[in-house]
C-alpha positions as CSV (number, residue, x, y, z in Angstrom):
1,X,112.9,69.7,33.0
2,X,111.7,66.2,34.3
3,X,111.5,63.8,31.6
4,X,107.8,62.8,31.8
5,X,104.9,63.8,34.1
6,X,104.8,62.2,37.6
7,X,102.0,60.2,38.7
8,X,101.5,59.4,42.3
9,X,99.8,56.3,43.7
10,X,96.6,56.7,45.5
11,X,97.1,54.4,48.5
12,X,100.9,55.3,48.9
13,X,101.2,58.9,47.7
14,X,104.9,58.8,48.6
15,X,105.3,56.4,45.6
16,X,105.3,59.3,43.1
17,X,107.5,58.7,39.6
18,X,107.8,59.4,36.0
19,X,104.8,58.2,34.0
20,X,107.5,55.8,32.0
21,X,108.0,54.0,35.3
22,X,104.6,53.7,36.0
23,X,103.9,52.0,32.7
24,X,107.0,49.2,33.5
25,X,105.7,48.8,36.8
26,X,102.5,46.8,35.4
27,X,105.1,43.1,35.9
28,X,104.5,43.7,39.1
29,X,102.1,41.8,40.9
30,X,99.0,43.0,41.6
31,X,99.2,46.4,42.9
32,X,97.7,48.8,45.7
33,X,96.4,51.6,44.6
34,X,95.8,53.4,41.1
35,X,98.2,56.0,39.7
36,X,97.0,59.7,39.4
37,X,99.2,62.4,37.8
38,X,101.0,64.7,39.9
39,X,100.5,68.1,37.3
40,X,97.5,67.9,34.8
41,X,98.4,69.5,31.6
42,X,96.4,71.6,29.6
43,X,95.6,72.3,25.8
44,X,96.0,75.8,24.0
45,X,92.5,77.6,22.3
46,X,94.1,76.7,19.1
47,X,93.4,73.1,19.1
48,X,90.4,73.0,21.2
49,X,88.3,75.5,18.9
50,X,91.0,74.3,15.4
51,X,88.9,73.9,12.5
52,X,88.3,71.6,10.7
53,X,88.7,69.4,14.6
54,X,91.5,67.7,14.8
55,X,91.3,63.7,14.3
56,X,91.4,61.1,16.6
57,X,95.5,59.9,16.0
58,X,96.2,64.2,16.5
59,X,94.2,64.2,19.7
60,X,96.4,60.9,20.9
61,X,99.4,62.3,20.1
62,X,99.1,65.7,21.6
63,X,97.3,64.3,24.5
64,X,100.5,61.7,25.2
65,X,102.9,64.6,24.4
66,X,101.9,66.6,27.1
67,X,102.1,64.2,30.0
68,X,105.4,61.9,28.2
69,X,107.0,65.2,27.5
70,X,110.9,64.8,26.2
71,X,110.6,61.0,27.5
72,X,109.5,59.7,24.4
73,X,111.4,61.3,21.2
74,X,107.9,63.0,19.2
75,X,108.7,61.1,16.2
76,X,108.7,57.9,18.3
77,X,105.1,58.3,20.2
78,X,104.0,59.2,16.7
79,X,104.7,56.4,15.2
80,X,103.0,54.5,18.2
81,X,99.9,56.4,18.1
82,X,99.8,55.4,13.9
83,X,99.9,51.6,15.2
84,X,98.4,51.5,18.2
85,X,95.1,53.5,16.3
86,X,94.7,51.8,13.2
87,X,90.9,51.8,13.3
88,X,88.3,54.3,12.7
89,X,86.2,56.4,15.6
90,X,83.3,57.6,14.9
91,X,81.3,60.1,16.3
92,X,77.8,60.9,15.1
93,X,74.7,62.1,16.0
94,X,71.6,59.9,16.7
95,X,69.4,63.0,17.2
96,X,69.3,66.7,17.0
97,X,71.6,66.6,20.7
98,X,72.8,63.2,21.2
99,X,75.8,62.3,19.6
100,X,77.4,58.5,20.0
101,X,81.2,58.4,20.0
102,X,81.5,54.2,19.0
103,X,84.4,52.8,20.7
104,X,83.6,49.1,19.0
105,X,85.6,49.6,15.6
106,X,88.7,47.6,17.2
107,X,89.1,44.0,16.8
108,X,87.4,42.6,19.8
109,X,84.6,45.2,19.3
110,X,84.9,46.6,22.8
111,X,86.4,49.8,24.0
112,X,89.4,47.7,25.9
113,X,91.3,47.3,22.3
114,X,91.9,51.4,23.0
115,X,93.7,50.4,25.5
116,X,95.8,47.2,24.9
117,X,96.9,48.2,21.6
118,X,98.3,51.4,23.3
119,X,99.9,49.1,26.1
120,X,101.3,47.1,23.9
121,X,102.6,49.3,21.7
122,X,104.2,51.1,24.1
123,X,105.7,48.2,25.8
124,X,107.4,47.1,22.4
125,X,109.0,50.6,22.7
126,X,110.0,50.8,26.1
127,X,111.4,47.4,26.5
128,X,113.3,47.3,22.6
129,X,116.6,47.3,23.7
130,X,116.2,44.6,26.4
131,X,118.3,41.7,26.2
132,X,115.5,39.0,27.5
133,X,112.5,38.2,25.9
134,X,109.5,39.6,26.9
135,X,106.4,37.3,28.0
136,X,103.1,38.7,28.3
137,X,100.6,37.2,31.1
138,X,97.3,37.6,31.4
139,X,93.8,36.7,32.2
140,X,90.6,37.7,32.1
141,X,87.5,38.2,30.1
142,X,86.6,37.5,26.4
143,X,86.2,40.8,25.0
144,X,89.6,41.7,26.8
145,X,91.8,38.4,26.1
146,X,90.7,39.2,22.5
147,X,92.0,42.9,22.6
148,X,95.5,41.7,24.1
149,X,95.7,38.4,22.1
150,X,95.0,40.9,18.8
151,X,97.4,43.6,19.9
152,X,100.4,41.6,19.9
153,X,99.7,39.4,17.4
154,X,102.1,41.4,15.1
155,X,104.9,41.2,17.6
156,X,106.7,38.6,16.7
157,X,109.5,39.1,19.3
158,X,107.0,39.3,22.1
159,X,105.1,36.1,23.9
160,X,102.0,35.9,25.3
161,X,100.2,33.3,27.2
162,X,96.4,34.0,27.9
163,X,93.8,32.3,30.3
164,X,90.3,32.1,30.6
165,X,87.6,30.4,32.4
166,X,86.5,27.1,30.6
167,X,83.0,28.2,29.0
168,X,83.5,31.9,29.4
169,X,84.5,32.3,25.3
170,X,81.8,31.7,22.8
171,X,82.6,29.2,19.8
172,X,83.3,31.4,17.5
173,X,85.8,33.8,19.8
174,X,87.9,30.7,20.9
175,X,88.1,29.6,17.3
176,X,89.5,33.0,16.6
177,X,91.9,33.0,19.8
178,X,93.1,29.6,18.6
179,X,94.0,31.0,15.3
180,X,96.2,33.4,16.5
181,X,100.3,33.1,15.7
182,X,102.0,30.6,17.9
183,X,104.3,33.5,20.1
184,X,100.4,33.4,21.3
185,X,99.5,30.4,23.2
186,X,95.7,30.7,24.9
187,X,94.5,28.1,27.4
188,X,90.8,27.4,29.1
189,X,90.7,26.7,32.8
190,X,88.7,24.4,34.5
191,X,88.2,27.2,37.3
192,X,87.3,30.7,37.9
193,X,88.2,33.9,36.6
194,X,90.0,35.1,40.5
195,X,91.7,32.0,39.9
196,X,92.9,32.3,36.2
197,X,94.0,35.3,37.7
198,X,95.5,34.2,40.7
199,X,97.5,31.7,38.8
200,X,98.7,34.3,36.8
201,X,100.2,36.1,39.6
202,X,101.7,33.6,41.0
203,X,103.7,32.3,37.8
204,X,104.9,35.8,37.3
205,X,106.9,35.3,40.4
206,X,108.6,32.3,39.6
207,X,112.4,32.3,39.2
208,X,112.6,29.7,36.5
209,X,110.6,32.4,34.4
210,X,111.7,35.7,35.3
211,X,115.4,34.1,34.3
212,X,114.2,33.4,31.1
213,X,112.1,36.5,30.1
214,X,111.3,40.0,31.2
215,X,107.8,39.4,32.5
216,X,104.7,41.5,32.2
217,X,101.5,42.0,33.4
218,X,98.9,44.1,31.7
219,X,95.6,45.7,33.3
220,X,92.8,47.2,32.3
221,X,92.5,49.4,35.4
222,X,96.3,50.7,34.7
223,X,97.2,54.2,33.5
224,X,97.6,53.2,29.7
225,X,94.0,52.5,29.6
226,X,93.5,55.1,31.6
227,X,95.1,57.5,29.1
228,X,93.1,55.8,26.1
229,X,89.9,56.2,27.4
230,X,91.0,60.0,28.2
231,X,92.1,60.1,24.4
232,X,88.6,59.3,23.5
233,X,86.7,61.9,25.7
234,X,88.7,65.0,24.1
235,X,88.1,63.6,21.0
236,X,84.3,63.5,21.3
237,X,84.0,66.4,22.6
238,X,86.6,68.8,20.2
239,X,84.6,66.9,17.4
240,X,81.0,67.1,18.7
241,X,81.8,71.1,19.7
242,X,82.9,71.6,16.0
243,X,79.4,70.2,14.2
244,X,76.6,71.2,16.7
245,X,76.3,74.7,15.1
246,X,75.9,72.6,12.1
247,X,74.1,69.6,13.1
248,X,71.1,71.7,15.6
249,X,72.2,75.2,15.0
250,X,73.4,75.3,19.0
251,X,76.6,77.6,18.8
252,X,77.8,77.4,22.4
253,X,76.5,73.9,23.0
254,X,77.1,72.6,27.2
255,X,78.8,68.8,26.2
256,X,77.4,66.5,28.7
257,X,79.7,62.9,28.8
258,X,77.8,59.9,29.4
259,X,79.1,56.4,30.8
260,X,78.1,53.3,32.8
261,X,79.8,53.1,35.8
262,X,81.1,49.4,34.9
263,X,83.4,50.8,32.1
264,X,86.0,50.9,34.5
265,X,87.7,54.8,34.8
266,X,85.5,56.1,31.9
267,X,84.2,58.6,34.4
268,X,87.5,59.4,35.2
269,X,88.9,59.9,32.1
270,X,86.0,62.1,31.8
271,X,87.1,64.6,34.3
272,X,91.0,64.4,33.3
273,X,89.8,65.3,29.8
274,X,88.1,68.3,31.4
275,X,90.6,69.1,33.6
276,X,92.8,69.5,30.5
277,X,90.5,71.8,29.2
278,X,88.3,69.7,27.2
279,X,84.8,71.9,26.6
280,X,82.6,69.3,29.1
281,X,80.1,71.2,31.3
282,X,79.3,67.8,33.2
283,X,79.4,64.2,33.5
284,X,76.9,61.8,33.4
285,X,76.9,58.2,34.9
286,X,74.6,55.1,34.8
287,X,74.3,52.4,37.1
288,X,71.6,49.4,37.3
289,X,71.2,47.6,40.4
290,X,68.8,45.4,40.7
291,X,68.7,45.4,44.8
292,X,69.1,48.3,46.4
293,X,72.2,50.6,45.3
294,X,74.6,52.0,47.7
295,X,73.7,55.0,49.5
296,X,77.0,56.9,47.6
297,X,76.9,55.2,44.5
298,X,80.9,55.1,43.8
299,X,82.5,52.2,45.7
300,X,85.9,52.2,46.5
301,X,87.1,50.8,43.0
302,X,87.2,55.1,42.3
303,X,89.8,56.4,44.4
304,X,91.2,58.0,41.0
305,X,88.3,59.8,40.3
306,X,87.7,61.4,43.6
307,X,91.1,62.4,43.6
308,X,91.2,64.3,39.7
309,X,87.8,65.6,40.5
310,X,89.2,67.4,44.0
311,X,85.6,67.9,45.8
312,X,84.3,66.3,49.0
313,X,81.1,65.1,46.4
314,X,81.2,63.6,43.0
315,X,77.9,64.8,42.9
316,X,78.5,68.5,42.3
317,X,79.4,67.5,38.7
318,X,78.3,64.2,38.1
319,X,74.9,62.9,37.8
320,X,74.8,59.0,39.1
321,X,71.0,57.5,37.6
322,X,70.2,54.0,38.9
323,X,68.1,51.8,36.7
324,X,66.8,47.8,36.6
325,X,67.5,45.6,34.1
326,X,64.4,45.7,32.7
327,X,65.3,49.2,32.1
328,X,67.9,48.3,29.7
329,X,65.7,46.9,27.4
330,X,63.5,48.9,26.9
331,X,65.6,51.8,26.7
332,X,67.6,49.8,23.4
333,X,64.1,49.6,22.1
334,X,63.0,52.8,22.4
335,X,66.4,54.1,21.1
336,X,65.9,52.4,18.1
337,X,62.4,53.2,17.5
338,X,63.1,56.8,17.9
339,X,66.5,57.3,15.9
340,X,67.0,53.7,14.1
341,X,70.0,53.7,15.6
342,X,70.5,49.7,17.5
343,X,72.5,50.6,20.9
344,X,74.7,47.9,23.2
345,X,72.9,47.3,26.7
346,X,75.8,49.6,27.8
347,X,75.4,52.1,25.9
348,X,71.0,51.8,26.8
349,X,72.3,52.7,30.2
350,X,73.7,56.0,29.2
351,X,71.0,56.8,26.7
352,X,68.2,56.2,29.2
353,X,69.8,58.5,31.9
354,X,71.1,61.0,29.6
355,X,66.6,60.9,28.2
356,X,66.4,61.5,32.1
357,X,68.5,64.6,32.2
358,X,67.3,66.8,29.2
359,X,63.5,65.8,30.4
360,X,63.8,66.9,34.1
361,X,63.2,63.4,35.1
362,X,65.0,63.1,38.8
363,X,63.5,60.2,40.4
364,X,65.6,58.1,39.2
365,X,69.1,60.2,40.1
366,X,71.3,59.7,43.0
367,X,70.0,60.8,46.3
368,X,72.6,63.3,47.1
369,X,73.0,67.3,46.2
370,X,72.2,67.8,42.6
371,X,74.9,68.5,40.4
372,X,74.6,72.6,39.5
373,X,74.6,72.5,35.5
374,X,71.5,69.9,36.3
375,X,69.2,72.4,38.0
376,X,70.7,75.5,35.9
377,X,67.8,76.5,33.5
378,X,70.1,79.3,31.8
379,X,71.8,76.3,29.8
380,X,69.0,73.5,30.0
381,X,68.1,74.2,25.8
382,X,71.9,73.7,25.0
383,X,72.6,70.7,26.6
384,X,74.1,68.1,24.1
385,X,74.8,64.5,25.4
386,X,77.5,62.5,24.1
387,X,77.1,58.5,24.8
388,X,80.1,56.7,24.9
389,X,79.2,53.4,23.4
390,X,81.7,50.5,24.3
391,X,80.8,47.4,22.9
392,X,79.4,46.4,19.6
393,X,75.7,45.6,20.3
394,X,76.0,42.3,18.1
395,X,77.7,40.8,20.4
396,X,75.4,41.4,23.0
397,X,72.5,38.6,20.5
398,X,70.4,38.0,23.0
399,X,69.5,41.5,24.6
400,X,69.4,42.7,20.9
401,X,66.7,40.2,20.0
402,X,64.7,40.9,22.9
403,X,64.3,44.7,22.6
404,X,64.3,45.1,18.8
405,X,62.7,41.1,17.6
406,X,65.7,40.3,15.5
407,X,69.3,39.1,15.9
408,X,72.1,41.8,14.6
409,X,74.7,40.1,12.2
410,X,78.6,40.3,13.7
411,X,80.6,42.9,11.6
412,X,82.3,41.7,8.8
413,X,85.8,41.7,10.2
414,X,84.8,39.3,12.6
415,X,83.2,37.1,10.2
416,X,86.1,37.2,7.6
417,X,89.0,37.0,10.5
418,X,90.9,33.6,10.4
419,X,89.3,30.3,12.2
420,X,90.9,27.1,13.9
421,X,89.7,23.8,14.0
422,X,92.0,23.2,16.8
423,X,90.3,21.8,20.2
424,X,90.8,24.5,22.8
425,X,94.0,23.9,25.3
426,X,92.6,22.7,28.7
427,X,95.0,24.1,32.0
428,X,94.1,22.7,35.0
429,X,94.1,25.1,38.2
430,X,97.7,24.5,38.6
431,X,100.7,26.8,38.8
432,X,102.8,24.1,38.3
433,X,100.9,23.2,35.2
434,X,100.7,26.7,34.1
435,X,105.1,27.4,34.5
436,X,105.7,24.2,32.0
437,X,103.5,25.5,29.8
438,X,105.4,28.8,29.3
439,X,109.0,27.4,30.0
């Protein structure tokens, strides 16, 4: 028996090994290609329909059991679920068949801390009998330099550097990046992000460095987020299939996942959730565009997905609805005045085209064949919606205020969390500049 399932690449198929492997691979520089798994496992009746559900950590665990196998020993990846999860997720309805699943409870408030705490985690694992050091690089956005600055903050025998475009951090979330412990050094560029990023790439490859310390490169397209994301959509759905006979008396309800296209392999994770047999009848995407959208809709950044789902047409089980900005907006507002619940711009999207689908409404849905369960009036009164939601809407202040009138406070964890009065380290665009830092 193979030690862990096998996950091929998409661009070089021939590339096909153990998912361990694939997770070490992420020092490499940037790759071709996204990773898909060879065999898709699949859950027994007795957890799907277990009652009470089982909770989110369970769902991890037996999700990351199936495709690690005897690679990682079960107490082990355990134990890694326990500190990889330590927040809550809930899932809730807003009304009698829309349920939100709130991926925002982590510590940058997005969905990405799903992912690089499980990264991490697993990385201090994996590489805890290595004789180097280990040095994490990376760069990229606030919300997801927060959820990889936070994640290893607790391992002390791990190093990180970080960039970031100068400007691109509010106040408040460099104060809080600067207060991190020092194996976590953070520096603001005077560039962009491709060339934070390209900087990156390039020190990884140094000699002087890669004597010194194992080096490592996360990504939030890899197959750890990947995973994450997939451990949320089975969660949702076991839980939301447990409470709708209680919640709007539908006993057999059709679970309908809803995502933005921009949260990068949600979809995806969607259909590898379902493919595992996760009770989702369909899948529902939103995308704005504020010039005309691509004919197709998915661009070439979703090889994975068209390889899980296996058809010649996403559409036959995903609906794609384009919207306008302005659409956003006004979908937050009328969220709120309708359920009092305050949604992210993000999770707007997903609301407004998931309004579209139990109303009929297809104007507004990709001009392509019609996914079946869409037009399939036997099951249109049991439809339930489930909106992943995946960043917390008050950091989104200024779309807030201008659908609902009123600025949301941040949560209290952000508010407590521990400040620096340091001035923020300025990097110039310079490799050189970049390798003396670290060495």
């Amino acid at each position: 028996m193979r030690q862990s399932v096998h996950f091929y690449n998409t661009k070089h198929p021939s590339i096909n090994i153990p998912l361990t492997e694939v997770i070490l691979k992420m020092g490499e520089r940037k790759r071709n290609g996204f990773y898909v798994p060879e065999h898709i496992p699949s859950f027994t009746d007795s957890l799907i329909y277990k009652n009470p559900p089982p909770s989110f950590r369970e769902v991890a665990f037996e999700t990351a059991r199936a495709f690690f196998q005897s690679s990682i020993p079960e107490e082990d990846l355990y134990t890694v679920i326990a500190d990889a999860f330590s927040f809550r997720v809930p899932v809730f309805p807003i009304d009698p068949r829309t349920y939100v699943i709130e991926l925002t409870h982590g510590s940058s408030g997005s969905a990405l801390d799903f992912g690089a705490r499980f990264t991490i985690q697993l990385l201090s694992y994996l590489y805890r009998n290595t004789e180097r050091p280990l040095h994490v690089l990376y760069a990229g956005e606030a919300d997801a330099v927060m959820a990889i600055a936070d994640s290893i903050s607790s391992k002390n025998q791990i190093a990180c550097t970080l960039l970031y475009p100068q400007g691109s951090l509010s106040h408040d979330a460099e104060q809080r990046l600067l207060a991190f412990p020092k194996n976590i050094q953070a520096f603001s560029v005077d560039g962009s992000l491709d060339m934070c990023r390209n900087m990156i790439y390039a020190a990884a490859e140094s000699p002087a460095l890669r004597e010194r310390a194992v080096v490592f490169l996360p990504d939030i397209t890899h197959v750890t987020y990947f995973l994450s994301y997939t451990f949320c959509c089975i969660y949702a759905a076991l839980t939301v299939l447990s409470r709708s006979g209680y919640d709007n008396s539908i006993e057999i309800p059709q679970l309908l996942m809803g995502m933005t296209l921009t949260q990068r392999d949600g979809i995806s994770a969607a259909v590898l959730a379902q493919k595992m047999k996760a009770p989702i009848k369909g899948f529902i995407a939103a995308a704005v565009y504020d010039k005309e959208p691509p004919p197709d809709g998915f661009d070439n950044d979703y090889e994975r997905l068209k390889l899980l789902h296996g058809s010649k047409s996403l559409h036959t089980d995903i609906a794609l609805y384009h919207m306008h900005t302005n659409n956003v907006i006004e979908a937050m507002r009328t969220c709120n005045n309708r359920t009092g619940y305050i949604i992210s711009p993000k999770g707007a999207e997903v609301w407004r085209a998931w309004n579209a689908v139990r109303s009929g409404e297809m104007n507004n849905c990709a001009p392509a064949k019609l996914p079946e369960w869409l037009i399939d009036t036997e099951y249109t009164g049991s439809y339930i919606g489930i909106i992943m939601e995946p960043m917390h809407p008050a950091l989104c202040s200024n779309a807030i205020k201008d659908a609902i009138g009123r600025e949301l406070p941040l949560p209290y964890r952000f508010e407590c969390s521990r400040q620096s009065n340091r001035k923020p380290h300025v990097l110039p665009p310079s490799i050189d500049a970049l390798i003396d830092s670290i060495l």
